[in-house]
Coordinates of C-alpha atoms in Angstrom, one line a residue:
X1 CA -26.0 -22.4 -0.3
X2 CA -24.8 -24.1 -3.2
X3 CA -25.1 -21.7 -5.9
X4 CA -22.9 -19.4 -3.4
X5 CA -20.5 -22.1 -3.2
X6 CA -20.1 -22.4 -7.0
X7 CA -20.0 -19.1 -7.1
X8 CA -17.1 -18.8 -5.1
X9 CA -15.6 -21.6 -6.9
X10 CA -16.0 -19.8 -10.3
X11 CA -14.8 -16.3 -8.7
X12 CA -11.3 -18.0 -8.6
X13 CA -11.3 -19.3 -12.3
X14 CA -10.2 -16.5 -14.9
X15 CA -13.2 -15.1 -16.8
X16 CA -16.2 -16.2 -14.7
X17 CA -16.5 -13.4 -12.9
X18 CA -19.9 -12.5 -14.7
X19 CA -21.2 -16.0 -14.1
X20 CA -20.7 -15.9 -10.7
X21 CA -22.2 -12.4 -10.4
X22 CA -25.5 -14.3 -11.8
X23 CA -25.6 -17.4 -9.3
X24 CA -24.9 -14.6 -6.3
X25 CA -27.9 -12.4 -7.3
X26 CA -30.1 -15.2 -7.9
X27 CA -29.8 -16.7 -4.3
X28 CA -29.8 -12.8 -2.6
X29 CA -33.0 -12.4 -4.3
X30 CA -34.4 -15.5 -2.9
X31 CA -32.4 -15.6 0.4
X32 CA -31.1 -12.5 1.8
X33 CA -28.5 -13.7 3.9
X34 CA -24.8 -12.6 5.2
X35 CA -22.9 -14.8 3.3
X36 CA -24.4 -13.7 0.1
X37 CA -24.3 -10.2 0.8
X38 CA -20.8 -10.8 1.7
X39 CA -20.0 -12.4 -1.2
X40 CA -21.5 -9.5 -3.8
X41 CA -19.9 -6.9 -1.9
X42 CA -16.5 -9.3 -2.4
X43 CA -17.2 -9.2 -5.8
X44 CA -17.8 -5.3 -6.7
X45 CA -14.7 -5.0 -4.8
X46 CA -12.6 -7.4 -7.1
X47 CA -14.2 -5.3 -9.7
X48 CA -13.1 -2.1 -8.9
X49 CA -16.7 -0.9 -7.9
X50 CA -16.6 0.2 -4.2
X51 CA -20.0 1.7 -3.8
X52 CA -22.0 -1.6 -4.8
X53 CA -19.4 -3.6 -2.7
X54 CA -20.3 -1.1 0.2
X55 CA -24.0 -1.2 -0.1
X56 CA -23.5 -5.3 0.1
X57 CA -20.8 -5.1 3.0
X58 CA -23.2 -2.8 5.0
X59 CA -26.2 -5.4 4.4
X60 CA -23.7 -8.2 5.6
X61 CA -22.4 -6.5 9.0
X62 CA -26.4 -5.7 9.4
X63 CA -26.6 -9.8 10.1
X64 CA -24.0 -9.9 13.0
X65 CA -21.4 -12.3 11.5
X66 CA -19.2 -13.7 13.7
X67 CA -16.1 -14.3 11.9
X68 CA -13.8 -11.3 10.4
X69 CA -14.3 -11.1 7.1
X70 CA -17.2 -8.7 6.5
X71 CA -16.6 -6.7 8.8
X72 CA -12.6 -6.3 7.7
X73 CA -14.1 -5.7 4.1
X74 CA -16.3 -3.2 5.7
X75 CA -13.3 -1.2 7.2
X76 CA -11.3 -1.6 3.9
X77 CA -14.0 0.1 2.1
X78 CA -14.9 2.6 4.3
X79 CA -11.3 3.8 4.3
X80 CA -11.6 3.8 0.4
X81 CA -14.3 5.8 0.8
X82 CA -12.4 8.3 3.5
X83 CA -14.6 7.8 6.6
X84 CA -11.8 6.6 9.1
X85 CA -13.9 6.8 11.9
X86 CA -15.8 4.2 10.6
X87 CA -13.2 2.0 8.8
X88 CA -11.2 2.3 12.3
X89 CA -14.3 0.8 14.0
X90 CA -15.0 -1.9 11.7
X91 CA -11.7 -2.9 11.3
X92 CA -11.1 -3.3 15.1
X93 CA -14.3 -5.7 15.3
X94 CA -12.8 -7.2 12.6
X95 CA -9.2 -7.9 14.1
X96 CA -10.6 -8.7 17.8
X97 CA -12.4 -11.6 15.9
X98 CA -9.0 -12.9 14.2
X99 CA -5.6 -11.1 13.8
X100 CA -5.2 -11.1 9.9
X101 CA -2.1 -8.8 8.4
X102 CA -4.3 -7.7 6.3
X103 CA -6.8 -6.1 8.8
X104 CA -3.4 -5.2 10.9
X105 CA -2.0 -3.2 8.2
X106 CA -5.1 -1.2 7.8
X107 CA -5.4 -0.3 11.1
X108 CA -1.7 0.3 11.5
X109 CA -2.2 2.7 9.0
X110 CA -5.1 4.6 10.2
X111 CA -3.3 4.4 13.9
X112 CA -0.5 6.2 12.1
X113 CA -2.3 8.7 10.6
X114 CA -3.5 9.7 14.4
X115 CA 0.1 9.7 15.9
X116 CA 0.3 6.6 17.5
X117 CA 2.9 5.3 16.4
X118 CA 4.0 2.7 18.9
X119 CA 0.6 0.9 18.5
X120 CA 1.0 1.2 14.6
X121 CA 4.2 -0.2 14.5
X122 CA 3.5 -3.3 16.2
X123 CA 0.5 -3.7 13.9
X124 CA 2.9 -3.0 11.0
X125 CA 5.4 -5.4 11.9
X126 CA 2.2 -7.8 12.2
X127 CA 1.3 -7.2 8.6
X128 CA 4.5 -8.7 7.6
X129 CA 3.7 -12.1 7.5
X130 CA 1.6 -11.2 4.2
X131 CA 2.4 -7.3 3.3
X132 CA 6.6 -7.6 2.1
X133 CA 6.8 -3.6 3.1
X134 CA 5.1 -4.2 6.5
X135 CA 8.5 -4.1 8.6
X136 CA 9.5 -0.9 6.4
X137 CA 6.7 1.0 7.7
X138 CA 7.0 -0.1 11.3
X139 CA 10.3 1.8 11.0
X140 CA 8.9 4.5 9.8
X141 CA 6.8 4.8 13.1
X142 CA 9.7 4.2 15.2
X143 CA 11.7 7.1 13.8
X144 CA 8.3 9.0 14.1
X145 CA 8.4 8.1 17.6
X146 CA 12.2 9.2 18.1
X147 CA 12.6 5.0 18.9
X148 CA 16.0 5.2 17.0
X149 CA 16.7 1.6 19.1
X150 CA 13.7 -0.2 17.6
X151 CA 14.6 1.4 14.3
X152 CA 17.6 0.6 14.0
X153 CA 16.6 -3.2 15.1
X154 CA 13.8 -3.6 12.5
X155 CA 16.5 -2.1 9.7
X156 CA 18.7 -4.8 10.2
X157 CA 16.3 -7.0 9.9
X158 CA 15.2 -6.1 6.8
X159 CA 18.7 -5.8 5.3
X160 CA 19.3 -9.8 6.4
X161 CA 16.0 -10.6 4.9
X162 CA 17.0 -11.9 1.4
X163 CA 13.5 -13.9 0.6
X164 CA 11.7 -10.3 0.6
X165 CA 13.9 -8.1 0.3
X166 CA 12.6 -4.1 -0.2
X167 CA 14.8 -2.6 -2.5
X168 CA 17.9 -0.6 -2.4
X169 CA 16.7 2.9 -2.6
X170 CA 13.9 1.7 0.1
X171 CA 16.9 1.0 3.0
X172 CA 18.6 3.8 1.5
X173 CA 15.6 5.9 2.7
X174 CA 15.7 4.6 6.0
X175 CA 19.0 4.3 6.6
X176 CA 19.2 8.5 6.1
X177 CA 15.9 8.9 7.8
X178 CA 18.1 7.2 11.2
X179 CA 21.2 9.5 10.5
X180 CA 23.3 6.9 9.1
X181 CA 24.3 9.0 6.1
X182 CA 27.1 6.3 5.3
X183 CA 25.2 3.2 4.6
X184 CA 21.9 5.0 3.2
X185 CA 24.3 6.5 0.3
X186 CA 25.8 3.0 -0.2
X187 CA 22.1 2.0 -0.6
X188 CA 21.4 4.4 -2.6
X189 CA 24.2 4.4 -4.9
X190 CA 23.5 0.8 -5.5
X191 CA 19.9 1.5 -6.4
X192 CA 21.1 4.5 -8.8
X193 CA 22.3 1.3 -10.9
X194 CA 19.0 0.1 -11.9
X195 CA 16.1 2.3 -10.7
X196 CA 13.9 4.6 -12.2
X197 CA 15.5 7.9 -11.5
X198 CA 12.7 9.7 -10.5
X199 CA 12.7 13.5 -8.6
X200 CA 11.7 12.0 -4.9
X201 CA 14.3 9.6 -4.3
X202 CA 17.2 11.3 -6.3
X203 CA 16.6 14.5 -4.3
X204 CA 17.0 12.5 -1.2
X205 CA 20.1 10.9 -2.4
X206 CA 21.6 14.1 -3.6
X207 CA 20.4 15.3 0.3
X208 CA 22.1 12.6 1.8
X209 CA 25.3 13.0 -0.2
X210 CA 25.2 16.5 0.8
X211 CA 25.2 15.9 4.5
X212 CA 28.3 13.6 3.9
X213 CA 30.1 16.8 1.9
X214 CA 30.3 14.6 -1.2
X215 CA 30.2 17.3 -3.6
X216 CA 31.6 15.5 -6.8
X217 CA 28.9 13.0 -6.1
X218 CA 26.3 15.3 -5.3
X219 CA 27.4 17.7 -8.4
X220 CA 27.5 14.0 -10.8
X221 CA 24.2 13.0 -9.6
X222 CA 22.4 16.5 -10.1
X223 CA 24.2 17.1 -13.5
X224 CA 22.9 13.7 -14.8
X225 CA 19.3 14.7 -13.8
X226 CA 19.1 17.6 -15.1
X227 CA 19.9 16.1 -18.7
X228 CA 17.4 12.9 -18.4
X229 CA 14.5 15.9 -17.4
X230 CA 16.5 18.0 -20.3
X231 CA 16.1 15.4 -22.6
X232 CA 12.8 14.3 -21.8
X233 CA 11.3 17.7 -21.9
X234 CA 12.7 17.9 -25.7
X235 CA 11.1 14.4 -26.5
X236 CA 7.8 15.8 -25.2
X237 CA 7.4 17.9 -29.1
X238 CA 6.8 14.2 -30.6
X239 CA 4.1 12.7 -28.1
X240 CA 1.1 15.0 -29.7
X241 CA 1.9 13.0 -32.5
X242 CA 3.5 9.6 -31.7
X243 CA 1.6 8.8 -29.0
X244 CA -1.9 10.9 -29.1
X245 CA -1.2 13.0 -26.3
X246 CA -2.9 16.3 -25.9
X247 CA -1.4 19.5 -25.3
X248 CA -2.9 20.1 -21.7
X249 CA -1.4 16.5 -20.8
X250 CA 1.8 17.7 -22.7
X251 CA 1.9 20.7 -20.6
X252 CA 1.5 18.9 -17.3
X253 CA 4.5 16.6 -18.0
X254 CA 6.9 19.4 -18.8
X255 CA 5.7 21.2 -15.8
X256 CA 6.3 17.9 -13.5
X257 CA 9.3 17.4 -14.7
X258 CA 10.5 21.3 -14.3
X259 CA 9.1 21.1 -10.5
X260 CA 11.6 17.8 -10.2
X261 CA 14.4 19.1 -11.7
X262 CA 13.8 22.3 -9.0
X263 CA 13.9 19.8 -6.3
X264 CA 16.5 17.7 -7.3
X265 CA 18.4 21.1 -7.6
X266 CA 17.9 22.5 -4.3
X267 CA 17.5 19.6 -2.4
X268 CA 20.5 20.6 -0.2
X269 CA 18.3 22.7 1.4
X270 CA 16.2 20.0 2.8
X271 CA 15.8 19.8 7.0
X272 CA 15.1 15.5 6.5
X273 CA 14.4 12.8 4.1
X274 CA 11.6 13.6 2.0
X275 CA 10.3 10.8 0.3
X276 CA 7.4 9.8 1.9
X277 CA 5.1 6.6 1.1
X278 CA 1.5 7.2 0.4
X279 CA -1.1 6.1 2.6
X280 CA -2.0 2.3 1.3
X281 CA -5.1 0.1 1.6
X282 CA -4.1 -3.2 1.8
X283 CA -6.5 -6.1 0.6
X284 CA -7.1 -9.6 0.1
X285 CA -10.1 -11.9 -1.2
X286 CA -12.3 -12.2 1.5
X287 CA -15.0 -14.1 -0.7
X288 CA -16.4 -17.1 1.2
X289 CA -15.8 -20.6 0.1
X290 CA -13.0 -19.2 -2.1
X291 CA -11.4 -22.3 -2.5
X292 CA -7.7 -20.5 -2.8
X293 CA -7.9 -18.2 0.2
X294 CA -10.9 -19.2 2.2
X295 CA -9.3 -20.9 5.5
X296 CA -13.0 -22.3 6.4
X297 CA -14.2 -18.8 7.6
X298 CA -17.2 -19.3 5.2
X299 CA -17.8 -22.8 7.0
X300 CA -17.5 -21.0 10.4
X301 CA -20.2 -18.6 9.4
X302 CA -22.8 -20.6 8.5
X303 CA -21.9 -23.2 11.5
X304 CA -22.3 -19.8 13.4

């Protein structure tokens, strides 16, 4: 069990990666064990390589652990890989065993994805001990769930919270998605100072503004657009040969940025907010003995 536990301790230094790698195969091949097989499938995952990790992490759950971790890795990979069913499983071993954000956010998200929202917006609001956008997406849920109350609760909470705050254009969004058309264009005007100005959010901005009849706004906001896109479209002659870009990738940035400037256009038409956040996978280091984020779950295990 040494080697693993140097392992570990070189997985947390900058460039040993490899070395590690080395000391964790050596001891599978001459004892086959949970922890090790944890500990690989850990490692493929830190690496970007979610098939090996999942052939370790199944080997792993095969020995029964008792604490979280493999079987929260399990679930995190098995949602990378799209099997729900199976990530919902594993991760609900894993949080009946310990009630990490991490494993909360996950199954908050997978809960979501099925309509329950109540039961994913308490695991959301969980997740925000570690995840900054967890209370963002428990409101999301609420308004799913026509719970304008708890919405409107969990909002001002994040507004007060100054340590980890969201972002501007992020209460701006929620703000309009409660009907509150006056403070989500306040938000949103204040993010129009120093975001991105990208087609989702500025469509919903120009939608909001629209609901409050601000048309010089609305007709400012829109005009501005449409000569960034302008603009940028007629920079896109140089990148063939500034920046080595084909023509097929040329020709799919002109044709995004002609579908934005669309929506940004006729996003008066809109029924709701729009901008909607993409699914995430939330993840940690779950590596044994890690001597940064361990919390003596490896101990545990092999005491176990």
């Amino acid at each position: 069990m040494e080697r693993v536990k140097e392992a570990a301790r070189l997985l947390a230094q900058e460039g040993e990666s490899e070395q590690a790698k080395l000391l964790l195969l050596d001891a599978f091949s001459e004892q086959p064990n949970c922890i090790v097989a944890h500990n690989l499938a850990d490692y493929h995952k830190e690496q970007d390589q979610y098939e090996e990790a999942y052939h370790y992490a199944l080997q792993a759950v095969a020995w029964q652990p008792k604490t979280y971790s493999p079987y929260a890795l399990l679930g995190e990979l098995s949602m990378r890989r799209g099997d729900n069913h199976s990530a919902q499983q594993w991760l609900e071993k894993a949080y009946n065993r310990f009630q990490s954000p991490v494993v909360a956010h996950n199954l908050a998200t997978l809960y979501k994805a099925q309509q329950k929202y109540e039961q994913a917006a308490r695991l959301f609001i969980k997740s925000y001990e570690t995840e900054d956008y967890g209370l963002m997406h428990a409101v999301e849920c609420f308004v799913l769930a026509n719970d304008f109350q708890h919405a409107k609760k969990w909002i001002a909470i994040i507004e007060q919270e100054q340590q980890r705050f969201i972002g501007e254009v992020e209460l701006g969004e929620l703000y309009g998605r409660i009907g509150d058309y006056q403070k989500s264009a306040v938000w949103y005007a204040k993010g129009y100072q120093h975001y991105a100005h990208t087609g989702e959010w500025i469509a919903d901005y120009v939608w909001v503004l629209h609901q409050l009849g601000n048309e010089a706004q609305k007709k400012a906001v829109i005009t501005a657009f449409m000569e960034q896109c302008t603009q940028t479209i007629a920079d896109l002659a140089n990148k063939t040969l500034e920046d080595g870009w084909t023509e097929e990738e040329v020709a799919e940035e002109e044709a995004q940025l002609r579908a934005n400037m669309e929506r940004v256009n006729s996003a008066h038409l809109q029924h709701h907010i729009m901008m909607q956040n993409e699914p995430s996978i939330a993840s940690r280091c779950y590596t044994f003995f890690c001597p940064m984020h361990d919390e003596g779950h490896g101990d545990s295990e092999l005491d176990g």
